[in-house]
Coordinates of C-alpha atoms and ligand atoms in Angstrom, one line a residue:
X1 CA 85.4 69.7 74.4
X2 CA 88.7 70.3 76.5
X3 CA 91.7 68.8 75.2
X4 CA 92.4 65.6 76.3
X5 CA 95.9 65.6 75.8
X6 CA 95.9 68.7 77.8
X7 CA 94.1 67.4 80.8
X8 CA 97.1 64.7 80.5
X9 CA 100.0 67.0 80.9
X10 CA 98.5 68.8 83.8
X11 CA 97.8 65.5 86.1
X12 CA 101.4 64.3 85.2
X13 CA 103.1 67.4 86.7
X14 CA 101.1 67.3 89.9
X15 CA 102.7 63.6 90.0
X16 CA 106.0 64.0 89.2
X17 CA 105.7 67.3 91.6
X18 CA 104.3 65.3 94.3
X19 CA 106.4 62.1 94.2
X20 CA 108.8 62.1 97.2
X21 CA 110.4 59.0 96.2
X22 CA 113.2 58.3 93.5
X23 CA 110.7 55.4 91.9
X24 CA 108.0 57.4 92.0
X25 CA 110.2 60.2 90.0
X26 CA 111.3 58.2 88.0
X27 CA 108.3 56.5 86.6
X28 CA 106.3 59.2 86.1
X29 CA 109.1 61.4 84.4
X30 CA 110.3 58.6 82.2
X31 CA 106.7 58.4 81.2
X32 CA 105.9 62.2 80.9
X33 CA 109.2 62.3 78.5
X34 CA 107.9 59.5 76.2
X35 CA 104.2 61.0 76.2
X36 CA 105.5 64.9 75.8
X37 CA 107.3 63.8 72.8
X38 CA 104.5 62.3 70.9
X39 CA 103.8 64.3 67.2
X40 CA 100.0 64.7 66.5
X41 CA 98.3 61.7 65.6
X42 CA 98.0 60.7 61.4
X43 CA 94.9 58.8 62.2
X44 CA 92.0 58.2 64.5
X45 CA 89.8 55.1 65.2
X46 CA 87.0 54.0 67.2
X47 CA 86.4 50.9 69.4
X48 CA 84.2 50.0 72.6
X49 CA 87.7 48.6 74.3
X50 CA 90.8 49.0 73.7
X51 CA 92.9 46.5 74.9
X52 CA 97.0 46.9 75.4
X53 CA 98.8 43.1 75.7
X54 CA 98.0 40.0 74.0
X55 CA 99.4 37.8 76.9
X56 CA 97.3 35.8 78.8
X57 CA 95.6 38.3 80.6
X58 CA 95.0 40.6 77.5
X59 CA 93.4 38.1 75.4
X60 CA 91.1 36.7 78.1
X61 CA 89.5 40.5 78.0
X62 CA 89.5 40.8 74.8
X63 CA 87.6 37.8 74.3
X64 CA 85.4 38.2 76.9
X65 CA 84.6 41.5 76.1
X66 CA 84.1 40.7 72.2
X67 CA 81.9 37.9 72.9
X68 CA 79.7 40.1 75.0
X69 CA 78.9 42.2 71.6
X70 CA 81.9 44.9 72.3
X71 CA 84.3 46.1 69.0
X72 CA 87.5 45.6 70.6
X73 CA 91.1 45.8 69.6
X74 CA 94.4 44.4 70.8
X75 CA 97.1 45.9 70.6
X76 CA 100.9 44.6 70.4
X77 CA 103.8 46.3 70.8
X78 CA 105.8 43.2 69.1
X79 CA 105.4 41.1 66.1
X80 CA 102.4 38.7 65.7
X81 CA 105.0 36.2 65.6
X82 CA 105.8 36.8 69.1
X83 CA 102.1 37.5 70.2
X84 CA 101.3 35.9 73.7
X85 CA 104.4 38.0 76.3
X86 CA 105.5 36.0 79.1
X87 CA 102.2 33.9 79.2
X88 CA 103.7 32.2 75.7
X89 CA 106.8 31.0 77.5
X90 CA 104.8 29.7 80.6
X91 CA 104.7 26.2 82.2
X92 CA 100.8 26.5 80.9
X93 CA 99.7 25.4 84.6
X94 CA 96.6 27.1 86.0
X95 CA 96.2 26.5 89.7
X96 CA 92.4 24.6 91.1
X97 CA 90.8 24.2 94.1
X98 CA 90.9 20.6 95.0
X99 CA 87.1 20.5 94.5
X100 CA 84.0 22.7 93.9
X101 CA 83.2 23.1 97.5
X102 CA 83.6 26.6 100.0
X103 CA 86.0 24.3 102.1
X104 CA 88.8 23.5 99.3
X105 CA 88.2 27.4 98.1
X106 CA 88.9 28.9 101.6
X107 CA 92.0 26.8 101.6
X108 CA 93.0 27.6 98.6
X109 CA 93.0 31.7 99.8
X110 CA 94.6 30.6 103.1
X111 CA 97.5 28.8 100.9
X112 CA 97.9 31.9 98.9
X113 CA 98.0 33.7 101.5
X114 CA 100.7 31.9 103.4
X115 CA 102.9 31.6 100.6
X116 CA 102.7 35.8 100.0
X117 CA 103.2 35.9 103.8
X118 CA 99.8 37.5 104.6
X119 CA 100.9 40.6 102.0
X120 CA 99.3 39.3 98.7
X121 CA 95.9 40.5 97.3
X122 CA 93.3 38.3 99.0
X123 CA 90.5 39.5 97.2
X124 CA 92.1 38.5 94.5
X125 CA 92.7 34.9 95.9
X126 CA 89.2 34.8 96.1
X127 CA 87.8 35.7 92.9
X128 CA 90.6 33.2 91.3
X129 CA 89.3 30.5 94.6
X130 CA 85.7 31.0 92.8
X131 CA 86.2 31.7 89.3
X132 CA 89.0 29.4 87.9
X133 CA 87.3 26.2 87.4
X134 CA 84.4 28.3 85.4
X135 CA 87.1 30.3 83.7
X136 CA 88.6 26.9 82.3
X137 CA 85.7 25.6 81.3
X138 CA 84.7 29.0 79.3
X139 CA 87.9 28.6 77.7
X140 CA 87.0 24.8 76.5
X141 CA 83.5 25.8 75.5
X142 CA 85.4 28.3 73.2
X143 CA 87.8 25.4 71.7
X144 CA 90.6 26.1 73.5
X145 CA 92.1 23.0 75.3
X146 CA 92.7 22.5 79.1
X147 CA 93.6 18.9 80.6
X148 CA 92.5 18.0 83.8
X149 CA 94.0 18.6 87.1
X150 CA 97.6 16.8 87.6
X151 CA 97.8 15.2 91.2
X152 CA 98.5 18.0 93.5
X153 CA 102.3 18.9 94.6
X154 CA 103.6 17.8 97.9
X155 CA 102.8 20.6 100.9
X156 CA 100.2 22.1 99.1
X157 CA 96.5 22.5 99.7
X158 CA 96.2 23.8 96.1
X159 CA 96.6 21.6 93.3
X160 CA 97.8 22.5 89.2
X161 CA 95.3 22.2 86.2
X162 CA 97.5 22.1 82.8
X163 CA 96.3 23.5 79.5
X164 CA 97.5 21.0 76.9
X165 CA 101.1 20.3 77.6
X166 CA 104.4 22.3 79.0
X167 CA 105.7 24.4 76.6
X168 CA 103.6 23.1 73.5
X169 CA 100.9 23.9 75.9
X170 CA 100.8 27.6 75.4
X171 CA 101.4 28.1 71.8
X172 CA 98.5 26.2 71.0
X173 CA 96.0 28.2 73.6
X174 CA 97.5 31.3 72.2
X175 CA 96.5 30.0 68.4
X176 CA 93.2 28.9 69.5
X177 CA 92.1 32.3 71.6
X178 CA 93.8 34.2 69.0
X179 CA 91.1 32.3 66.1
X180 CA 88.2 32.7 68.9
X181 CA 88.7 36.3 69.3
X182 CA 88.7 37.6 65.4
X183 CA 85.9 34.9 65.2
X184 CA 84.1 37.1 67.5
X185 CA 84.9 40.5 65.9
X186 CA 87.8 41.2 67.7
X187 CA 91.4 42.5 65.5
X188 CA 94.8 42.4 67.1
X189 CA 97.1 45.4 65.6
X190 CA 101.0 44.2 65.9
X191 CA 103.8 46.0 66.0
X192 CA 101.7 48.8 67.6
X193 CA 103.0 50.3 71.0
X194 CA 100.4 51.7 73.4
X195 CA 102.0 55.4 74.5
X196 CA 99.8 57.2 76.3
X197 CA 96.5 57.6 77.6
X198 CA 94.0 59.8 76.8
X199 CA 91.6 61.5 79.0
X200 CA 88.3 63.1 78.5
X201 CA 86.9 66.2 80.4
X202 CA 85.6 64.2 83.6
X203 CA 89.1 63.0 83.7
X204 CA 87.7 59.5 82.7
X205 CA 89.7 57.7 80.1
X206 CA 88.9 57.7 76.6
X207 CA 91.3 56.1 74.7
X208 CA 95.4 55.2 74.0
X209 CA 97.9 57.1 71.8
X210 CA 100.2 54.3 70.2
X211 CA 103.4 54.0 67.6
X212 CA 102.8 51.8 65.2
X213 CA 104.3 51.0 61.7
X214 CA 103.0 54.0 60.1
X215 CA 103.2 56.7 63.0
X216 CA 101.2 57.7 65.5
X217 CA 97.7 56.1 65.4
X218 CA 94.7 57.5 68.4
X219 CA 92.1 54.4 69.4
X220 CA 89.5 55.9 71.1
X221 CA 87.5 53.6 72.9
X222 CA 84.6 53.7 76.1
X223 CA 86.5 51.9 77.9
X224 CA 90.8 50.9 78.2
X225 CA 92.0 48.0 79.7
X226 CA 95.8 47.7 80.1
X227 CA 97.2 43.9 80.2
X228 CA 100.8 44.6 79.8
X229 CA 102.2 42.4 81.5
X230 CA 105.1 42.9 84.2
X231 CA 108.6 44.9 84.5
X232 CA 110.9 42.1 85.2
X233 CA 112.8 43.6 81.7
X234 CA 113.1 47.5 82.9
X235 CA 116.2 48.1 84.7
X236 CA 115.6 51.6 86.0
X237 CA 112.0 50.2 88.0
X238 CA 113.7 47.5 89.6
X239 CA 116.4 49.4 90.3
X240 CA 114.5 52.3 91.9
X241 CA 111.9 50.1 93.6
X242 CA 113.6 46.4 94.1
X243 CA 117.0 46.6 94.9
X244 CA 120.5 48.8 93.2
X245 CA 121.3 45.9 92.2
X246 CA 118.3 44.2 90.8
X247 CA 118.5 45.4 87.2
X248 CA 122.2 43.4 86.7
X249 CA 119.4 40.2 87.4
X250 CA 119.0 38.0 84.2
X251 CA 115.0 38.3 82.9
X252 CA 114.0 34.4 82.5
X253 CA 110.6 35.8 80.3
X254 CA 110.8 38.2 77.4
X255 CA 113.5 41.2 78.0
X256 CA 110.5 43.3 76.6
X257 CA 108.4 43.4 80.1
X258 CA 109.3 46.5 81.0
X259 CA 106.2 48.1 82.9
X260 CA 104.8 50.3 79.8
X261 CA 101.4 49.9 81.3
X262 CA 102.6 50.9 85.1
X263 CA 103.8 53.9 83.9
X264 CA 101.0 54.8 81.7
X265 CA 98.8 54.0 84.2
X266 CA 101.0 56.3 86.8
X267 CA 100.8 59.2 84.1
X268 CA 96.8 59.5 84.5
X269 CA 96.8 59.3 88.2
X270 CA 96.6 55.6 89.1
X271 CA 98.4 54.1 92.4
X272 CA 100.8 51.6 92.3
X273 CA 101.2 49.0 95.1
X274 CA 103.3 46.5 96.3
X275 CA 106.6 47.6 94.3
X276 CA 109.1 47.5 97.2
X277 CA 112.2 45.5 97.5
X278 CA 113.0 41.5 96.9
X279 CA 109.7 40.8 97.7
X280 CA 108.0 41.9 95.1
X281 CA 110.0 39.9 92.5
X282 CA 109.9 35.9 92.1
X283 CA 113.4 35.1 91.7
X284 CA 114.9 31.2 90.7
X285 CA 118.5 30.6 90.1
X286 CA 118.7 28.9 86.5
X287 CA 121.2 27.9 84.0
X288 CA 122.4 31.9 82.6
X289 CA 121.9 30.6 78.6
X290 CA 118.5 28.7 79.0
X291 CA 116.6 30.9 81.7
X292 CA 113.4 29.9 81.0
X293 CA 113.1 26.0 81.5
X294 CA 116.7 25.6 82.5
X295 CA 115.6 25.6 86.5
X296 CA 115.5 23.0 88.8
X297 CA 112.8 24.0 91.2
X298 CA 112.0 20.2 91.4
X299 CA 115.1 19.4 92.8
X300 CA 115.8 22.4 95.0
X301 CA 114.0 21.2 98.4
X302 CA 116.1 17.8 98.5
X303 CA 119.8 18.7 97.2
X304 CA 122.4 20.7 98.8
X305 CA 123.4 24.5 97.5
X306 CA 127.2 24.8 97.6
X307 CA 128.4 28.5 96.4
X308 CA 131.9 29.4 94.8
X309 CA 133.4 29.2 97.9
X310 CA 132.9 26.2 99.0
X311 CA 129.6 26.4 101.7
X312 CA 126.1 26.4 102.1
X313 CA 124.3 29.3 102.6
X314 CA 120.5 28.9 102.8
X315 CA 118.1 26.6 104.3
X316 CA 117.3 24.4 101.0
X317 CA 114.4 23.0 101.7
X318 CA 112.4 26.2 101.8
X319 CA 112.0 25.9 98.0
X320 CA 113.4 27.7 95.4
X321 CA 112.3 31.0 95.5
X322 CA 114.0 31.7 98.5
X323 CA 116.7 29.8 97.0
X324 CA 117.2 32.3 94.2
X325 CA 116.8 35.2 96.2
X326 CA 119.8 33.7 98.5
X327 CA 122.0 33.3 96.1
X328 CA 122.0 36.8 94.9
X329 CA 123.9 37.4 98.1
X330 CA 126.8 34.9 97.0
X331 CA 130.2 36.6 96.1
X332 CA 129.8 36.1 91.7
X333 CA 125.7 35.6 92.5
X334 CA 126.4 31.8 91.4
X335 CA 125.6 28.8 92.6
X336 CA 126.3 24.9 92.6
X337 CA 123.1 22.3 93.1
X338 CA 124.8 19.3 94.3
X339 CA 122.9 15.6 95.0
X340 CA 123.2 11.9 94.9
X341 CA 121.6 9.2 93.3
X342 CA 119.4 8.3 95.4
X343 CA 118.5 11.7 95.0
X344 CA 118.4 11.5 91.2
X345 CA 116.1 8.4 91.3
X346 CA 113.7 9.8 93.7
X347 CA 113.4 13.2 92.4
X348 CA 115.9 15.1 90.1
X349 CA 115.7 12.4 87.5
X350 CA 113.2 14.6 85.5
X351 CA 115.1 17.8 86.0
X352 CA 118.0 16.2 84.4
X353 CA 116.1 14.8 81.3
X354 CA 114.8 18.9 81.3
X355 CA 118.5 20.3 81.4
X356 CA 119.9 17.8 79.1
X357 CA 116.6 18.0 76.1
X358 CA 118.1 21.7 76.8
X359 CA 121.9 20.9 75.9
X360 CA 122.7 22.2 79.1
X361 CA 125.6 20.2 81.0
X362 CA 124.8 18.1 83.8
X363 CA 128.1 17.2 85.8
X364 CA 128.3 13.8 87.2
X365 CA 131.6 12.6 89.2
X366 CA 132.5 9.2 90.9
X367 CA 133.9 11.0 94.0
X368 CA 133.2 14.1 95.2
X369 CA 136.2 15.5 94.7
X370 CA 136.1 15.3 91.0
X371 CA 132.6 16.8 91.2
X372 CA 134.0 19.8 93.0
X373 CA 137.0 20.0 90.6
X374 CA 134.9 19.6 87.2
X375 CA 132.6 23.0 88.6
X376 CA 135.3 24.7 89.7
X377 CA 134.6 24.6 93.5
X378 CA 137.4 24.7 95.9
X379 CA 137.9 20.6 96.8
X380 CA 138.7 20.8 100.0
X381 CA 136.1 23.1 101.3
X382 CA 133.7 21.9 99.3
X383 CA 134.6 18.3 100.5
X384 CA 134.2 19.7 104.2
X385 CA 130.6 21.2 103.7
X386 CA 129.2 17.8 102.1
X387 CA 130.8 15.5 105.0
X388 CA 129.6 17.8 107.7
X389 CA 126.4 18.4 106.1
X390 CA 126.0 14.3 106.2
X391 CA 127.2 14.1 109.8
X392 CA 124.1 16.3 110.6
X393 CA 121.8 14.7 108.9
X394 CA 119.1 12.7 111.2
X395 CA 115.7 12.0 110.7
X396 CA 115.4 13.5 107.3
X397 CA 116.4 16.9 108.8
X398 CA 119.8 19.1 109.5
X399 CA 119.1 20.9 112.7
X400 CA 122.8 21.2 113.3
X401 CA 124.1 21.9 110.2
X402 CA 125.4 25.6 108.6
X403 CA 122.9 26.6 107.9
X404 CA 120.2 24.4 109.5
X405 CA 117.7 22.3 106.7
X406 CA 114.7 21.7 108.3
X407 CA 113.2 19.3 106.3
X408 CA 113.5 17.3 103.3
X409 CA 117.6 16.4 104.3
X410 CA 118.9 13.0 103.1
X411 CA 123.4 12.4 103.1
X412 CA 125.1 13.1 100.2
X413 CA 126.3 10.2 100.4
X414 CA 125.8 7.3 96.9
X415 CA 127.7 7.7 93.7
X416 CA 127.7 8.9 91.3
X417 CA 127.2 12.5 92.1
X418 CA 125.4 15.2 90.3
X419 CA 125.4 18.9 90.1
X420 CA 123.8 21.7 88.3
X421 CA 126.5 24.4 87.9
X422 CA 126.7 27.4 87.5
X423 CA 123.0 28.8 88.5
X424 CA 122.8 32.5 88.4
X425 CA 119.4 34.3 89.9
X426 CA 117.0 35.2 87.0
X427 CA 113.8 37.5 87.7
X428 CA 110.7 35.5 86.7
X429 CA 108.0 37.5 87.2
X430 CA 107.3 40.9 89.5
X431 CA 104.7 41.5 91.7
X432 CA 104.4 45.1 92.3
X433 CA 101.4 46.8 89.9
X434 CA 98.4 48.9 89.5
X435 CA 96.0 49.5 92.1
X436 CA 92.7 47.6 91.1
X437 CA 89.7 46.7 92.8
X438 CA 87.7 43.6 92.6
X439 CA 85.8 44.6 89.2
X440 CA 89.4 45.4 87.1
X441 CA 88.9 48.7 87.9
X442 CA 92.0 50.6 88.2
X443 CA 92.2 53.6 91.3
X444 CA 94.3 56.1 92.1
X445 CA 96.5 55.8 95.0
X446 CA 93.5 56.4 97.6
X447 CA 91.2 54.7 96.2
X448 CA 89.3 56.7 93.6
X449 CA 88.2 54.8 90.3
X450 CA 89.6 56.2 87.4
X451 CA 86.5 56.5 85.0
X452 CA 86.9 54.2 81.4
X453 CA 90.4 52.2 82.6
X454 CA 91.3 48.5 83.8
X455 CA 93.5 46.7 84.4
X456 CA 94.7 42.7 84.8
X457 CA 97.6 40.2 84.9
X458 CA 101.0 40.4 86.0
X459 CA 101.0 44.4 86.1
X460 CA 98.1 44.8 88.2
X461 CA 96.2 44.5 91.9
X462 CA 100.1 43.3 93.4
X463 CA 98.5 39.9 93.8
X464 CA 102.0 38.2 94.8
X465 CA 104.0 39.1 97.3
X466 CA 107.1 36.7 97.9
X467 CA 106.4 34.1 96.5
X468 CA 103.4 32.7 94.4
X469 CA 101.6 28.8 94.1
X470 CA 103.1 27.7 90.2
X471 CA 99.9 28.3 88.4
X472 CA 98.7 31.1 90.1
X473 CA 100.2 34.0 87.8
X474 CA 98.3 32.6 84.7
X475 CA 94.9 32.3 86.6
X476 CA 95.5 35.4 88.0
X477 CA 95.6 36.7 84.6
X478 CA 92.5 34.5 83.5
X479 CA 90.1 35.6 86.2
X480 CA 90.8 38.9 86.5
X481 CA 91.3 39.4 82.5
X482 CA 88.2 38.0 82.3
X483 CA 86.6 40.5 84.7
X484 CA 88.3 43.0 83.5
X485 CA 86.5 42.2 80.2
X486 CA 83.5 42.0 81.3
X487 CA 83.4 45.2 83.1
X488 CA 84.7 47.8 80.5
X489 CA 82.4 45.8 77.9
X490 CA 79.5 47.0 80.1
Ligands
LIG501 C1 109.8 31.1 82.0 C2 108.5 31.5 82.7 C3 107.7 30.4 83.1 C4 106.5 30.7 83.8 N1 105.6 29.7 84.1 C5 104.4 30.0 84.7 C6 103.5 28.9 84.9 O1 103.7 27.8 84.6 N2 102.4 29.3 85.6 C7 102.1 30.5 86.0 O2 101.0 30.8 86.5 N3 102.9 31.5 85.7 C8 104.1 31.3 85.0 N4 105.0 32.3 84.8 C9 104.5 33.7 85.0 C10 103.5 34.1 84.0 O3 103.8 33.6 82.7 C11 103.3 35.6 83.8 O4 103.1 36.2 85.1 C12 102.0 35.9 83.0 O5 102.1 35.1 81.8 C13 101.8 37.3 82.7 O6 100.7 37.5 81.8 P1 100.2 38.9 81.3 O7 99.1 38.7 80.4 O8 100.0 39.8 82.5 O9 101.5 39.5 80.6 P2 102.3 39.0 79.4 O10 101.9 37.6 79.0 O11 103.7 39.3 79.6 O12 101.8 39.8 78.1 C14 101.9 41.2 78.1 C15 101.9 41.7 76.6 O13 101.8 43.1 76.6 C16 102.7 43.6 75.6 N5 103.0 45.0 75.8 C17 103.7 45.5 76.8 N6 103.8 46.8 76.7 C18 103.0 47.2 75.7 C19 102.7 48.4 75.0 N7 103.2 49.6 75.5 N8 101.9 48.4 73.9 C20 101.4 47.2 73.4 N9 101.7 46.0 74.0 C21 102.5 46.0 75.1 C22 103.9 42.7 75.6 O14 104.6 42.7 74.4 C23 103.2 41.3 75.9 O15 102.9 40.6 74.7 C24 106.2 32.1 84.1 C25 107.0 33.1 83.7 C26 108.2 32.8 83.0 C27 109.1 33.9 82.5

């Protein structure tokens, strides 16, 4: 039998000799370095799948594939106590058809697709169109909790399921899927970072080289499936692939996302896809100390953006991705939210209860000249851009205004006033990932399966591409984790 480790080295050189770009050198040599360095392992062990993450997507295979009679492992770069990635710190929304009927699933495709502006994965919009509302339910038949669909979000043809509630939500499904799995066989192994794959001699994959506490530890396995999550916390990706200045972006998730599966995958041949500039990361401006719930996405669409010079700058009401990504244009990449109360009663009333649970300060002025003085605006401009922003305001719209609002405009115009200041762009989640085909299974750049390795979630099949529906990331993760299960079980 040929060395596997061998057949490694030799694929990664063709890469890194072939890549023309400086992402695709980068990746792959960052990953050859890490790999190359690797000591002989102290120990070996055996599984049917291996699986690397314990986010959402991870632990949807892994129990999937354990309760179809696979010995599978988990394994964890971080401690148990953080188990669960950027799923853990997640709304805990998974996104529904409106009903069970072909109509409400070909809308919900035709929504994804509009919001990923016809460059998302609609294959995957379909299997998550026709597998969510079974995935749920597999997930209550094995105790763990989902509520019922919330009413559905203006504009939208999709509407939100919730596991149990926002932010206690998750913790709970991740101690309940966690029980389900070792109640099925499974074992998770913390503190335990995946390193490299390793290949057999029909270049099919056969099992993961990973650090854990005492050294170097092989997991053979039939079958891999990588659920690693994203790279919203690796500086030289985004850098290379997103934008020069991307990586100076605050990470609203864990600052440990930092593509380990991409560039494994990359190492043994697999394409990546969707990778390329803004686009492939969700960006929302949010308070710089409290990242993660410290956003106003609610309130977005209906207040005015004011940066630290005084004017507006982006069409408001076109939500707040394309908010965030706007303000990373603004000299000190800040921002100022600014509204009313009649704004606050209809609609921000619950982002300010958010922000305040949060300790984060919510200026509110008489006048709004003492607004602009107590965020540090410049009065007089900022005056100017409010009273001409009212001026154009007609028929709930701001055709005239700099920059036109198209929808959703009402005067700043009823005391007291409120902002949200200063919002800096944080990165949410990325987009860009591992080539995959509707069975998990993970190809090379044209289109060959790679024998023995999947992959799902955030890392993988470039779902998004823009923008995504709230919800969609974690059933993206749920329906294709549990696929990807299924398929390296088998
Ligand atoms: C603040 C916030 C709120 C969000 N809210 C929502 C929401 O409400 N709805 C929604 O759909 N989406 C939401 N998202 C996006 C969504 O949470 C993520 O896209 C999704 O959870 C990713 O899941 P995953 O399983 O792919 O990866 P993760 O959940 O990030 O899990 C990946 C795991 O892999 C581990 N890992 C990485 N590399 C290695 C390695 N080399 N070896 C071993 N382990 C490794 C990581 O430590 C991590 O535990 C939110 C994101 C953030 C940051």
């Amino acid at each position: 039998m040929s060395d596997p480790h061998a057949n490694g080295v030799s694929r990664r050189s063709m890469l890194t000799s072939l890549g023309a770009g400086a992402g695709i050198l980068g990746l792959a040599a960052a990953s050859s370095a890490q790999a190359a360095a690797l000591p002989a392992p102290a120990s070996s062990e055996s599984f049917d799948v291996v699986v690397i993450g314990s986010g959402m997507a991870g632990c949807a295979a892994a129990l999937e594939a354990a309760l179809s009679g696979a010995k599978v492992v988990v394994l964890e770069k971080v401690s148990q106590s953080r188990m669960g990635g950027n799923s853990f710190l997640a709304g805990g929304s998974f996104a529904v058809p409106l009903d069970t009927g072909e109509q409400a699933r070909a809308d919900y495709v035709e929504d994804y697709d509009k919001y990923c502006l016809g460059r998302g994965n609609t294959e995957i919009f379909k299997l998550m169109a026709s597998h969510v509302l079974d995935d749920l339910k597999w997930l209550s038949d094995n105790g763990i909790e989902v509520l019922p669909a919330e009413n559905r979000p203006p504009n939208r043809v999709a509407t939100v399921q919730t596991a149990p509630a926002a932010f206690a939500g998750m913790p709970r499904l991740f101690k309940a899927i966690k029980e389900r799995i070792e109640s099925a066989g499974g074992v998770f192994v913390f503190d335990t970072k995946a390193k490299q794959l390793m290949l057999n001699e029909t270049g099919g994959v056969s099992g993961v080289r990973a650090i854990g506490p005492s050294g170097v530890v092989e997991y053979r396995a039939k079958a891999v499936i990588i659920a690693a999550g994203g790279y919203a916390g690796n500086t030289q990706i985004l850098e290379a692939y997103s934008d020069p200045n991307a990586g100076a972006m605050m990470v609203r998730g864990i600052k440990w996302a930092t593509g380990d599966g991409l560039m494994m995958a990359q190492d043994v041949g697999a394409g990546l896809k969707g990778m390329g500039g803004l686009m492939a990361l969700h960006i929302a401006a949010v308070d710089s100390v409290e990242t993660a719930a410290g956003q106003p996405a609610r309130a977005v669409p209906y207040a005015i953006s004011i940066n630290r010079e005084g004017r507006r700058f982006v069409d408001e009401s076109r939500g707040y991705v394309a908010h965030g990504k706007a303000v990373l244009e603004q000299p000190g990449q800040t921002t100022t939210l600014v509204f009313d109360e009649s704004i606050r009663k209809s609609v921000a009333a619950p982002v300010i209860a958010t922000f305040e649970r949060l300790g984060v300060t919510v200026h509110q002025a008489d006048t709004l000249e003492e607004l602009a003085s107590k965020v540090g605006a410049p009065v007089e401009e900022f005056v100017r851009t409010v009273t001409a922003f009212n001026a154009a305001v007609a028929d709930g719209a701001a055709p005239g205004a700099t920059p036109p609002k198209a929808t959703l405009a009402s005067r700043i115009e009823t005391a007291p006033f409120y902002a949200f200041s200063p919002l800096a762009p944080g990165i949410t989640l990325t987009f860009g990932g591992i080539m995959i085909n509707a069975n998990a299974q993970v190809l090379e750049a044209d289109g060959r399966v790679i024998p023995g390795l999947f992959a799902a979630g955030e890392g993988a099949g470039a779902a998004f591409h823009h923008d995504y529906i709230g919800g969609g990331a974690l059933t993206n993760c749920l329906v294709m984790g549990r696929i990807a299960g299924r398929q390296a079980a088998a």
